[in-house]
Short mmCIF file of N, CA and C in Angstrom, two decimals:
data_model
loop_
_atom_site.label_atom_id
_atom_site.label_comp_id
_atom_site.label_asym_id
_atom_site.label_seq_id
_atom_site.Cartn_x
_atom_site.Cartn_y
_atom_site.Cartn_z
N MET A 15 12.67 -35.98 7.70
CA MET A 15 12.44 -34.37 7.63
C MET A 15 12.55 -34.08 9.25
N PRO A 16 13.27 -33.00 9.66
CA PRO A 16 11.78 -32.74 10.91
C PRO A 16 10.48 -32.03 10.79
N THR A 17 10.17 -31.91 11.93
CA THR A 17 8.69 -31.38 11.37
C THR A 17 8.99 -29.82 11.95
N THR A 18 7.91 -28.60 11.33
CA THR A 18 8.28 -26.98 12.41
C THR A 18 7.47 -27.28 13.51
N ASP A 19 7.95 -26.58 14.16
CA ASP A 19 6.94 -26.02 15.18
C ASP A 19 5.33 -25.39 14.95
N PRO A 20 4.52 -26.01 15.44
CA PRO A 20 3.62 -25.79 14.49
C PRO A 20 2.99 -24.22 15.01
N THR A 21 3.65 -23.67 16.43
CA THR A 21 3.02 -22.82 16.63
C THR A 21 3.58 -21.49 15.94
N LEU A 22 4.62 -21.78 14.58
CA LEU A 22 4.99 -20.64 14.17
C LEU A 22 4.28 -20.47 12.43
N THR A 23 4.42 -19.58 12.14
CA THR A 23 3.35 -19.83 10.86
C THR A 23 4.36 -19.12 9.87
N PHE A 24 4.39 -19.96 8.11
CA PHE A 24 5.83 -19.44 7.44
C PHE A 24 4.87 -18.46 6.33
N ARG A 25 4.95 -17.61 5.59
CA ARG A 25 3.86 -16.58 5.13
C ARG A 25 4.71 -15.87 3.86
N PRO A 26 4.35 -15.82 2.27
CA PRO A 26 4.71 -15.17 1.68
C PRO A 26 4.74 -13.39 2.60
N ALA A 27 5.81 -12.28 2.36
CA ALA A 27 5.80 -11.04 3.31
C ALA A 27 4.99 -10.57 2.02
N THR A 28 4.47 -9.44 2.99
CA THR A 28 3.88 -8.24 2.03
C THR A 28 4.12 -7.19 1.87
N ARG A 29 3.66 -6.13 1.28
CA ARG A 29 4.30 -5.20 1.38
C ARG A 29 3.95 -3.93 2.72
N ASP A 30 2.89 -4.60 3.52
CA ASP A 30 2.47 -3.81 4.77
C ASP A 30 4.16 -4.79 5.55
N ASP A 31 4.71 -6.26 5.50
CA ASP A 31 5.57 -6.49 6.75
C ASP A 31 6.96 -5.06 6.03
N LEU A 32 6.94 -4.58 4.81
CA LEU A 32 8.68 -4.25 4.45
C LEU A 32 9.11 -3.45 5.87
N PRO A 33 8.38 -2.43 6.59
CA PRO A 33 9.63 -1.85 7.14
C PRO A 33 9.64 -2.96 8.56
N ALA A 34 8.69 -3.71 8.14
CA ALA A 34 9.52 -4.51 9.63
C ALA A 34 10.91 -5.26 9.66
N ILE A 35 10.35 -5.67 7.77
CA ILE A 35 11.74 -6.56 7.45
C ILE A 35 13.00 -5.81 7.48
N VAL A 36 13.10 -4.15 7.04
CA VAL A 36 13.54 -4.08 6.89
C VAL A 36 14.76 -3.39 8.38
N ALA A 37 13.54 -3.21 9.13
CA ALA A 37 14.58 -3.33 10.48
C ALA A 37 14.78 -4.52 11.27
N LEU A 38 14.36 -5.27 10.57
CA LEU A 38 14.92 -7.07 10.85
C LEU A 38 16.62 -7.03 10.25
N LEU A 39 16.72 -6.56 8.93
CA LEU A 39 18.10 -6.16 8.41
C LEU A 39 18.87 -5.43 8.53
N ALA A 40 18.46 -4.32 9.21
CA ALA A 40 19.03 -3.02 10.17
C ALA A 40 20.07 -3.38 10.93
N ASN A 41 19.52 -4.55 12.54
CA ASN A 41 19.91 -5.05 13.79
C ASN A 41 20.56 -5.72 13.87
N ASP A 42 22.05 -5.65 13.13
CA ASP A 42 23.30 -5.99 13.78
C ASP A 42 24.39 -4.84 13.02
N PRO A 43 24.88 -4.91 13.54
CA PRO A 43 26.39 -4.49 13.48
C PRO A 43 26.29 -4.37 11.55
N LEU A 44 26.50 -5.38 10.67
CA LEU A 44 27.09 -4.99 9.17
C LEU A 44 26.05 -4.37 8.54
N GLY A 45 24.77 -4.87 9.16
CA GLY A 45 23.06 -4.75 8.65
C GLY A 45 23.19 -3.00 8.87
N ALA A 46 23.50 -2.38 9.59
CA ALA A 46 23.04 -1.13 10.33
C ALA A 46 24.23 -0.45 9.38
N GLN A 47 25.61 -0.92 8.87
CA GLN A 47 26.27 -0.16 8.49
C GLN A 47 25.44 0.04 6.36
N ARG A 48 24.90 -0.70 6.32
CA ARG A 48 24.42 -0.73 4.58
C ARG A 48 22.90 -0.77 4.84
N GLU A 49 21.69 -0.82 5.46
CA GLU A 49 20.50 -0.36 5.34
C GLU A 49 20.15 0.60 6.07
N ASN A 50 19.34 1.37 5.39
CA ASN A 50 18.50 2.76 5.56
C ASN A 50 16.94 2.21 6.03
N HIS A 51 16.87 1.87 7.35
CA HIS A 51 15.82 1.73 8.49
C HIS A 51 15.29 3.17 9.20
N VAL A 52 14.66 4.23 7.44
CA VAL A 52 14.00 5.58 8.02
C VAL A 52 12.23 5.25 7.21
N LEU A 53 11.76 6.17 8.51
CA LEU A 53 10.02 5.89 7.70
C LEU A 53 9.52 7.56 7.15
N PRO A 54 9.48 7.11 5.73
CA PRO A 54 8.68 6.54 5.39
C PRO A 54 10.54 6.20 4.66
N LEU A 55 9.94 4.25 4.55
CA LEU A 55 11.18 3.62 3.47
C LEU A 55 11.32 3.98 2.49
N PRO A 56 12.97 4.19 2.01
CA PRO A 56 13.44 4.71 0.70
C PRO A 56 12.44 4.34 -0.45
N ARG A 57 12.55 4.25 -1.23
CA ARG A 57 11.84 3.99 -2.84
C ARG A 57 12.43 2.63 -3.49
N SER A 58 13.85 2.96 -2.83
CA SER A 58 14.78 1.42 -3.42
C SER A 58 13.87 0.23 -3.07
N TYR A 59 13.49 0.05 -1.60
CA TYR A 59 13.17 -1.28 -0.76
C TYR A 59 11.96 -1.63 -1.68
N GLU A 60 10.72 -0.34 -1.94
CA GLU A 60 9.58 -0.92 -2.42
C GLU A 60 10.33 -1.63 -3.89
N ASP A 61 10.81 -1.19 -4.58
CA ASP A 61 10.94 -0.97 -6.05
C ASP A 61 11.84 -2.63 -5.68
N ALA A 62 12.52 -3.46 -4.70
CA ALA A 62 13.15 -4.82 -4.64
C ALA A 62 12.09 -5.68 -4.21
N PHE A 63 11.19 -5.14 -3.81
CA PHE A 63 9.71 -5.73 -3.09
C PHE A 63 8.45 -6.27 -4.23
N ALA A 64 9.05 -5.43 -4.93
CA ALA A 64 7.39 -5.88 -6.22
C ALA A 64 8.58 -6.22 -6.82
N ALA A 65 9.67 -6.21 -7.22
CA ALA A 65 10.65 -7.38 -8.00
C ALA A 65 10.78 -8.31 -7.73
N ILE A 66 10.89 -9.04 -6.43
CA ILE A 66 10.55 -9.81 -5.59
C ILE A 66 9.55 -10.63 -6.00
N ASP A 67 8.15 -9.23 -5.63
CA ASP A 67 6.49 -10.07 -5.78
C ASP A 67 6.58 -10.38 -7.07
N ARG A 68 6.98 -10.23 -8.00
CA ARG A 68 6.55 -10.51 -9.22
C ARG A 68 7.33 -11.77 -9.54
N ASP A 69 8.45 -11.54 -9.12
CA ASP A 69 9.25 -12.59 -9.66
C ASP A 69 8.49 -14.68 -9.65
N PRO A 70 8.25 -15.50 -10.02
CA PRO A 70 8.00 -16.47 -9.68
C PRO A 70 8.83 -17.45 -8.69
N ASN A 71 10.18 -17.09 -8.84
CA ASN A 71 11.68 -18.04 -8.46
C ASN A 71 11.91 -17.47 -7.47
N ASN A 72 11.75 -16.30 -6.64
CA ASN A 72 11.46 -15.50 -5.50
C ASN A 72 10.76 -15.56 -4.93
N GLU A 73 10.92 -15.84 -3.28
CA GLU A 73 10.02 -15.94 -2.74
C GLU A 73 10.69 -15.02 -1.41
N LEU A 74 10.66 -13.63 -0.46
CA LEU A 74 10.34 -13.16 0.44
C LEU A 74 9.54 -13.58 1.61
N VAL A 75 9.99 -14.47 2.90
CA VAL A 75 9.58 -15.79 3.60
C VAL A 75 9.05 -14.62 4.92
N VAL A 76 8.04 -14.61 5.42
CA VAL A 76 8.66 -14.21 7.00
C VAL A 76 8.41 -15.01 7.74
N VAL A 77 8.70 -15.11 9.03
CA VAL A 77 7.91 -15.79 10.28
C VAL A 77 7.05 -15.41 10.94
N ASP A 78 5.86 -15.34 11.41
CA ASP A 78 5.51 -15.21 12.72
C ASP A 78 5.24 -16.06 13.67
N THR A 79 5.37 -15.65 15.12
CA THR A 79 5.12 -16.16 16.09
C THR A 79 3.79 -16.07 16.85
N PRO A 80 3.55 -16.51 17.94
CA PRO A 80 1.30 -15.90 18.10
C PRO A 80 2.13 -14.71 18.99
N GLU A 81 3.21 -14.54 19.83
CA GLU A 81 3.44 -13.19 19.89
C GLU A 81 4.18 -11.91 19.41
N HIS A 82 4.98 -12.60 18.20
CA HIS A 82 5.45 -11.70 17.31
C HIS A 82 5.24 -11.34 16.20
N ARG A 83 4.76 -10.45 14.96
CA ARG A 83 4.98 -10.32 14.07
C ARG A 83 5.80 -10.16 12.85
N VAL A 84 6.37 -10.88 12.28
CA VAL A 84 7.98 -10.71 11.55
C VAL A 84 8.29 -11.21 12.65
N ALA A 85 8.86 -12.01 13.34
CA ALA A 85 9.95 -12.60 13.43
C ALA A 85 11.37 -12.60 13.23
N GLY A 86 11.12 -13.91 11.92
CA GLY A 86 12.42 -13.28 11.05
C GLY A 86 11.69 -13.35 9.64
N VAL A 87 12.58 -13.45 8.67
CA VAL A 87 12.65 -13.20 7.28
C VAL A 87 14.11 -14.28 6.72
N LEU A 88 14.01 -14.59 5.53
CA LEU A 88 14.76 -14.88 4.46
C LEU A 88 14.33 -14.94 3.05
N GLN A 89 14.97 -14.57 2.10
CA GLN A 89 14.73 -14.60 1.00
C GLN A 89 15.00 -15.88 -0.04
N LEU A 90 14.22 -16.80 -0.12
CA LEU A 90 14.65 -17.43 -0.90
C LEU A 90 14.44 -18.36 -2.40
N THR A 91 15.71 -17.89 -3.35
CA THR A 91 16.01 -18.28 -4.76
C THR A 91 16.32 -19.08 -5.34
N ARG A 92 15.07 -19.96 -6.20
CA ARG A 92 15.15 -20.75 -6.85
C ARG A 92 15.85 -20.45 -8.86
N ILE A 93 16.95 -21.40 -8.63
CA ILE A 93 18.16 -20.92 -10.00
C ILE A 93 17.72 -21.93 -10.90
N PRO A 94 17.82 -21.30 -12.22
CA PRO A 94 18.34 -23.16 -13.41
C PRO A 94 19.40 -22.55 -13.51
N HIS A 95 19.99 -24.14 -14.01
CA HIS A 95 21.70 -23.68 -13.89
C HIS A 95 21.67 -25.12 -14.70
N ILE A 96 22.68 -24.81 -16.22
CA ILE A 96 23.19 -26.23 -17.34
C ILE A 96 23.67 -27.17 -16.07
N THR A 97 24.74 -26.37 -15.01
CA THR A 97 25.51 -27.72 -14.81
C THR A 97 24.26 -28.54 -13.63
N TYR A 98 25.34 -29.94 -12.90
CA TYR A 98 24.25 -31.13 -13.07
C TYR A 98 22.83 -31.03 -13.90
N GLN A 99 23.05 -31.62 -14.63
CA GLN A 99 22.58 -31.49 -16.15
C GLN A 99 20.80 -30.12 -15.75
N GLY A 100 21.02 -29.45 -16.02
CA GLY A 100 20.28 -28.73 -15.86
C GLY A 100 19.50 -28.71 -14.53
N GLY A 101 20.51 -29.36 -13.65
CA GLY A 101 19.18 -28.89 -12.09
C GLY A 101 19.20 -27.27 -11.46
N TRP A 102 18.57 -27.39 -10.95
CA TRP A 102 17.73 -26.33 -10.25
C TRP A 102 18.59 -26.44 -7.99
N ARG A 103 18.79 -25.10 -8.23
CA ARG A 103 19.29 -24.82 -6.43
C ARG A 103 18.78 -24.09 -6.40
N ALA A 104 18.44 -23.33 -5.43
CA ALA A 104 18.04 -22.72 -4.40
C ALA A 104 19.41 -21.24 -3.06
N GLN A 105 19.72 -20.69 -3.60
CA GLN A 105 19.96 -19.83 -3.09
C GLN A 105 18.77 -18.92 -1.54
N ILE A 106 19.56 -18.85 -0.32
CA ILE A 106 19.09 -18.20 0.65
C ILE A 106 19.30 -17.10 1.13
N GLU A 107 19.05 -16.45 0.69
CA GLU A 107 19.76 -14.97 1.43
C GLU A 107 18.65 -13.56 2.47
N GLY A 108 19.46 -12.74 3.39
CA GLY A 108 18.83 -11.46 3.91
C GLY A 108 18.30 -12.68 5.01
N VAL A 109 19.01 -14.04 5.70
CA VAL A 109 18.01 -13.68 6.41
C VAL A 109 18.69 -13.27 8.44
N ARG A 110 17.26 -12.58 8.92
CA ARG A 110 17.24 -12.54 10.16
C ARG A 110 16.07 -12.43 11.28
N VAL A 111 16.46 -13.05 12.20
CA VAL A 111 15.88 -13.46 12.92
C VAL A 111 15.34 -12.32 14.42
N ALA A 112 14.53 -11.72 15.01
CA ALA A 112 14.41 -10.79 16.06
C ALA A 112 15.12 -10.76 16.84
N SER A 113 16.37 -10.12 16.98
CA SER A 113 16.90 -10.12 18.60
C SER A 113 17.09 -10.37 20.13
N ALA A 114 15.89 -10.32 20.53
CA ALA A 114 15.07 -11.34 21.18
C ALA A 114 14.88 -12.21 21.19
N LEU A 115 14.32 -12.86 19.90
CA LEU A 115 14.50 -13.88 19.60
C LEU A 115 15.24 -14.96 19.26
N ARG A 116 16.19 -14.43 19.35
CA ARG A 116 18.07 -15.22 18.58
C ARG A 116 17.99 -16.51 19.84
N SER A 117 18.32 -17.24 19.35
CA SER A 117 19.08 -19.08 20.21
C SER A 117 17.18 -19.24 20.47
N SER A 118 16.65 -19.04 20.29
CA SER A 118 14.97 -18.94 20.74
C SER A 118 14.35 -21.17 19.76
N GLY A 119 15.73 -20.79 18.29
CA GLY A 119 15.25 -22.02 17.21
C GLY A 119 14.51 -21.52 15.97
N ILE A 120 14.19 -20.24 16.43
CA ILE A 120 13.34 -20.07 14.91
C ILE A 120 13.94 -20.23 13.96
N GLY A 121 15.14 -19.40 14.43
CA GLY A 121 15.64 -19.27 12.71
C GLY A 121 16.32 -21.18 12.30
N ARG A 122 16.63 -21.88 13.12
CA ARG A 122 16.46 -23.34 13.05
C ARG A 122 15.42 -23.37 12.16
N GLN A 123 13.99 -23.19 12.67
CA GLN A 123 12.93 -23.62 12.06
C GLN A 123 12.66 -23.03 10.24
N LEU A 124 13.14 -21.70 10.86
CA LEU A 124 13.30 -20.75 9.50
C LEU A 124 13.34 -22.15 8.13
N PHE A 125 15.04 -21.95 8.58
CA PHE A 125 15.95 -22.82 7.41
C PHE A 125 15.11 -23.71 6.50
N LEU A 126 14.81 -24.77 7.95
CA LEU A 126 14.00 -26.10 7.59
C LEU A 126 13.26 -26.35 6.65
N TRP A 127 12.17 -25.23 6.66
CA TRP A 127 10.95 -24.66 6.57
C TRP A 127 11.55 -24.57 4.80
N ALA A 128 12.74 -23.36 4.60
CA ALA A 128 13.06 -23.08 3.46
C ALA A 128 13.56 -24.68 3.06
N ILE A 129 14.36 -25.64 3.11
CA ILE A 129 15.30 -26.78 2.85
C ILE A 129 13.72 -27.53 2.01
N GLU A 130 12.69 -27.44 2.78
CA GLU A 130 11.77 -28.50 2.59
C GLU A 130 11.31 -27.88 1.38
N ARG A 131 11.14 -26.28 1.03
CA ARG A 131 10.57 -25.92 0.06
C ARG A 131 11.69 -25.91 -1.21
N ALA A 132 12.86 -25.79 -0.94
CA ALA A 132 13.74 -25.96 -2.08
C ALA A 132 13.47 -27.21 -2.81
N ARG A 133 13.04 -28.09 -1.55
CA ARG A 133 13.44 -30.19 -2.19
C ARG A 133 12.16 -30.07 -3.05
N ALA A 134 11.00 -29.36 -2.09
CA ALA A 134 9.47 -30.14 -3.09
C ALA A 134 9.19 -29.17 -4.29
N ALA A 135 10.02 -28.14 -4.72
CA ALA A 135 10.29 -27.40 -6.19
C ALA A 135 11.61 -27.76 -6.97
N GLY A 136 11.88 -29.49 -6.31
CA GLY A 136 13.06 -29.90 -7.31
C GLY A 136 14.34 -29.79 -7.44
N CYS A 137 14.94 -28.47 -6.08
CA CYS A 137 16.55 -28.32 -6.18
C CYS A 137 17.08 -29.16 -5.64
N HIS A 138 18.11 -28.97 -6.38
CA HIS A 138 19.34 -30.83 -5.73
C HIS A 138 20.09 -29.79 -4.92
N LEU A 139 19.85 -28.18 -4.65
CA LEU A 139 21.20 -28.09 -3.30
C LEU A 139 20.48 -26.41 -2.89
N VAL A 140 21.46 -26.45 -1.83
CA VAL A 140 20.74 -24.96 -0.83
C VAL A 140 21.97 -24.72 -1.17
N GLN A 141 21.90 -23.52 -1.21
CA GLN A 141 23.29 -22.56 -0.66
C GLN A 141 23.05 -21.25 -0.40
N LEU A 142 23.95 -21.01 0.20
CA LEU A 142 24.05 -19.64 1.15
C LEU A 142 25.56 -18.58 0.72
N THR A 143 25.67 -18.03 1.35
CA THR A 143 26.85 -16.91 1.34
C THR A 143 26.37 -16.53 2.80
N SER A 144 27.84 -16.42 3.65
CA SER A 144 27.74 -15.55 5.10
C SER A 144 29.29 -14.59 5.40
N ASP A 145 29.00 -13.76 5.65
CA ASP A 145 30.12 -12.69 5.92
C ASP A 145 30.81 -12.99 7.05
N LYS A 146 32.07 -13.17 5.81
CA LYS A 146 33.25 -13.97 7.57
C LYS A 146 33.36 -13.80 8.64
N ALA A 147 32.63 -12.31 8.73
CA ALA A 147 32.10 -11.40 10.48
C ALA A 147 31.58 -11.79 11.22
N ARG A 148 30.68 -12.48 10.82
CA ARG A 148 29.51 -13.43 11.41
C ARG A 148 30.21 -14.65 12.11
N PRO A 149 30.92 -15.25 12.50
CA PRO A 149 31.05 -16.75 13.05
C PRO A 149 30.04 -17.41 13.89
N ASP A 150 29.21 -16.32 13.82
CA ASP A 150 28.41 -17.15 14.92
C ASP A 150 27.09 -17.66 14.19
N ALA A 151 27.33 -17.18 12.96
CA ALA A 151 26.05 -17.42 11.29
C ALA A 151 26.83 -18.48 10.85
N ILE A 152 27.83 -18.70 10.91
CA ILE A 152 28.69 -19.40 9.98
C ILE A 152 28.61 -20.97 10.56
N ARG A 153 28.72 -21.18 12.48
CA ARG A 153 28.17 -22.26 13.19
C ARG A 153 26.69 -22.65 13.13
N PHE A 154 26.17 -21.79 12.65
CA PHE A 154 24.80 -21.79 12.81
C PHE A 154 24.37 -22.28 11.33
N TYR A 155 24.72 -22.12 10.56
CA TYR A 155 24.90 -23.07 9.41
C TYR A 155 25.34 -24.13 9.17
N GLU A 156 26.71 -24.19 9.89
CA GLU A 156 27.27 -26.02 9.90
C GLU A 156 26.05 -26.94 10.58
N GLY A 157 25.51 -26.29 11.46
CA GLY A 157 24.86 -27.13 12.53
C GLY A 157 23.84 -27.37 11.58
N LEU A 158 23.74 -26.99 10.54
CA LEU A 158 22.10 -27.47 9.85
C LEU A 158 22.51 -28.05 8.47
N GLY A 159 24.31 -28.42 8.63
CA GLY A 159 24.52 -29.27 7.57
C GLY A 159 25.31 -28.20 6.21
N PHE A 160 25.04 -27.13 6.75
CA PHE A 160 26.34 -27.13 5.21
C PHE A 160 27.60 -26.67 5.48
N ARG A 161 28.04 -27.29 4.43
CA ARG A 161 29.80 -27.13 4.87
C ARG A 161 29.93 -26.09 3.53
N ALA A 162 31.25 -25.27 4.07
CA ALA A 162 32.29 -24.77 2.93
C ALA A 162 32.96 -25.21 2.30
N SER A 163 32.92 -25.56 1.11
CA SER A 163 32.88 -26.75 -0.20
C SER A 163 33.03 -25.56 -0.95
N HIS A 164 33.60 -24.05 -1.21
CA HIS A 164 33.51 -23.39 -2.12
C HIS A 164 34.41 -22.20 -1.49
N GLU A 165 34.62 -21.81 -1.80
CA GLU A 165 35.55 -20.00 -1.90
C GLU A 165 34.73 -18.82 -2.14
N GLY A 166 33.84 -18.78 -1.88
CA GLY A 166 32.95 -17.46 -2.53
C GLY A 166 33.41 -16.40 -2.31
N MET A 167 33.46 -15.02 -3.72
CA MET A 167 33.86 -13.51 -4.02
C MET A 167 32.97 -12.71 -4.77
N LYS A 168 32.62 -12.07 -4.52
CA LYS A 168 31.78 -10.39 -4.90
C LYS A 168 32.84 -9.70 -4.72
N LEU A 169 32.27 -8.95 -6.07
CA LEU A 169 32.77 -7.53 -6.97
C LEU A 169 31.42 -6.28 -6.23
N HIS A 170 31.82 -5.50 -5.56
CA HIS A 170 31.17 -5.03 -5.05
C HIS A 170 30.86 -3.76 -6.38
N LEU A 171 29.67 -3.47 -6.94
CA LEU A 171 30.11 -3.04 -8.71
C LEU A 171 30.25 -1.02 -8.13
N ASP A 172 29.32 -0.84 -6.92
CA ASP A 172 29.28 0.54 -6.80
C ASP A 172 30.78 1.16 -6.16
N ARG A 173 31.62 0.36 -6.60
CA ARG A 173 32.99 0.20 -5.86
C ARG A 173 34.03 0.15 -7.14
N PRO A 174 35.71 1.17 -7.84
CA PRO A 174 36.30 1.13 -8.43
C PRO A 174 37.51 -0.42 -8.36
N VAL A 175 37.20 -1.04 -9.75
CA VAL A 175 37.87 -1.92 -10.02
C VAL A 175 39.23 -1.88 -10.01
N ARG A 176 40.02 -2.43 -9.73
CA ARG A 176 41.23 -2.66 -9.90
C ARG A 176 42.01 -2.83 -11.30
N ASP A 177 43.31 -2.30 -11.62
CA ASP A 177 43.49 -2.76 -12.91
C ASP A 177 44.40 -3.55 -12.74
#
């Protein structure tokens, strides 16, 4: 297993990191459409952070560099399943690296850290989804060894369901 860069610090996000995390999530074309980065932050972000923070199977993780606090973020969720003989899997969501630091290797290091964390927790696989409008992200994930082995679908519950 490749080791991570010793100049990077991977740590659980704190409540004080929340504005920086939302700013990262909002800083791309898709995130700008769905996030609400205003100060003070909407209560929904506080509530979500509190729920993640108290759930032992969820981790909201940030990476700091010597020059940049909250240089990146991801959420790692461990999920028990009946399939794979009662195996656990890890889901990675909400991945962002500060725009000025993209292509610097921080995203790769963040993923290597998360994959090792999932392995250490006994997960048998790591899964993620990526919007098809993000071809660069998809190439990045493929470069880490992820494969589009399944067709993923989502149903937004705030929209009408077709008859």
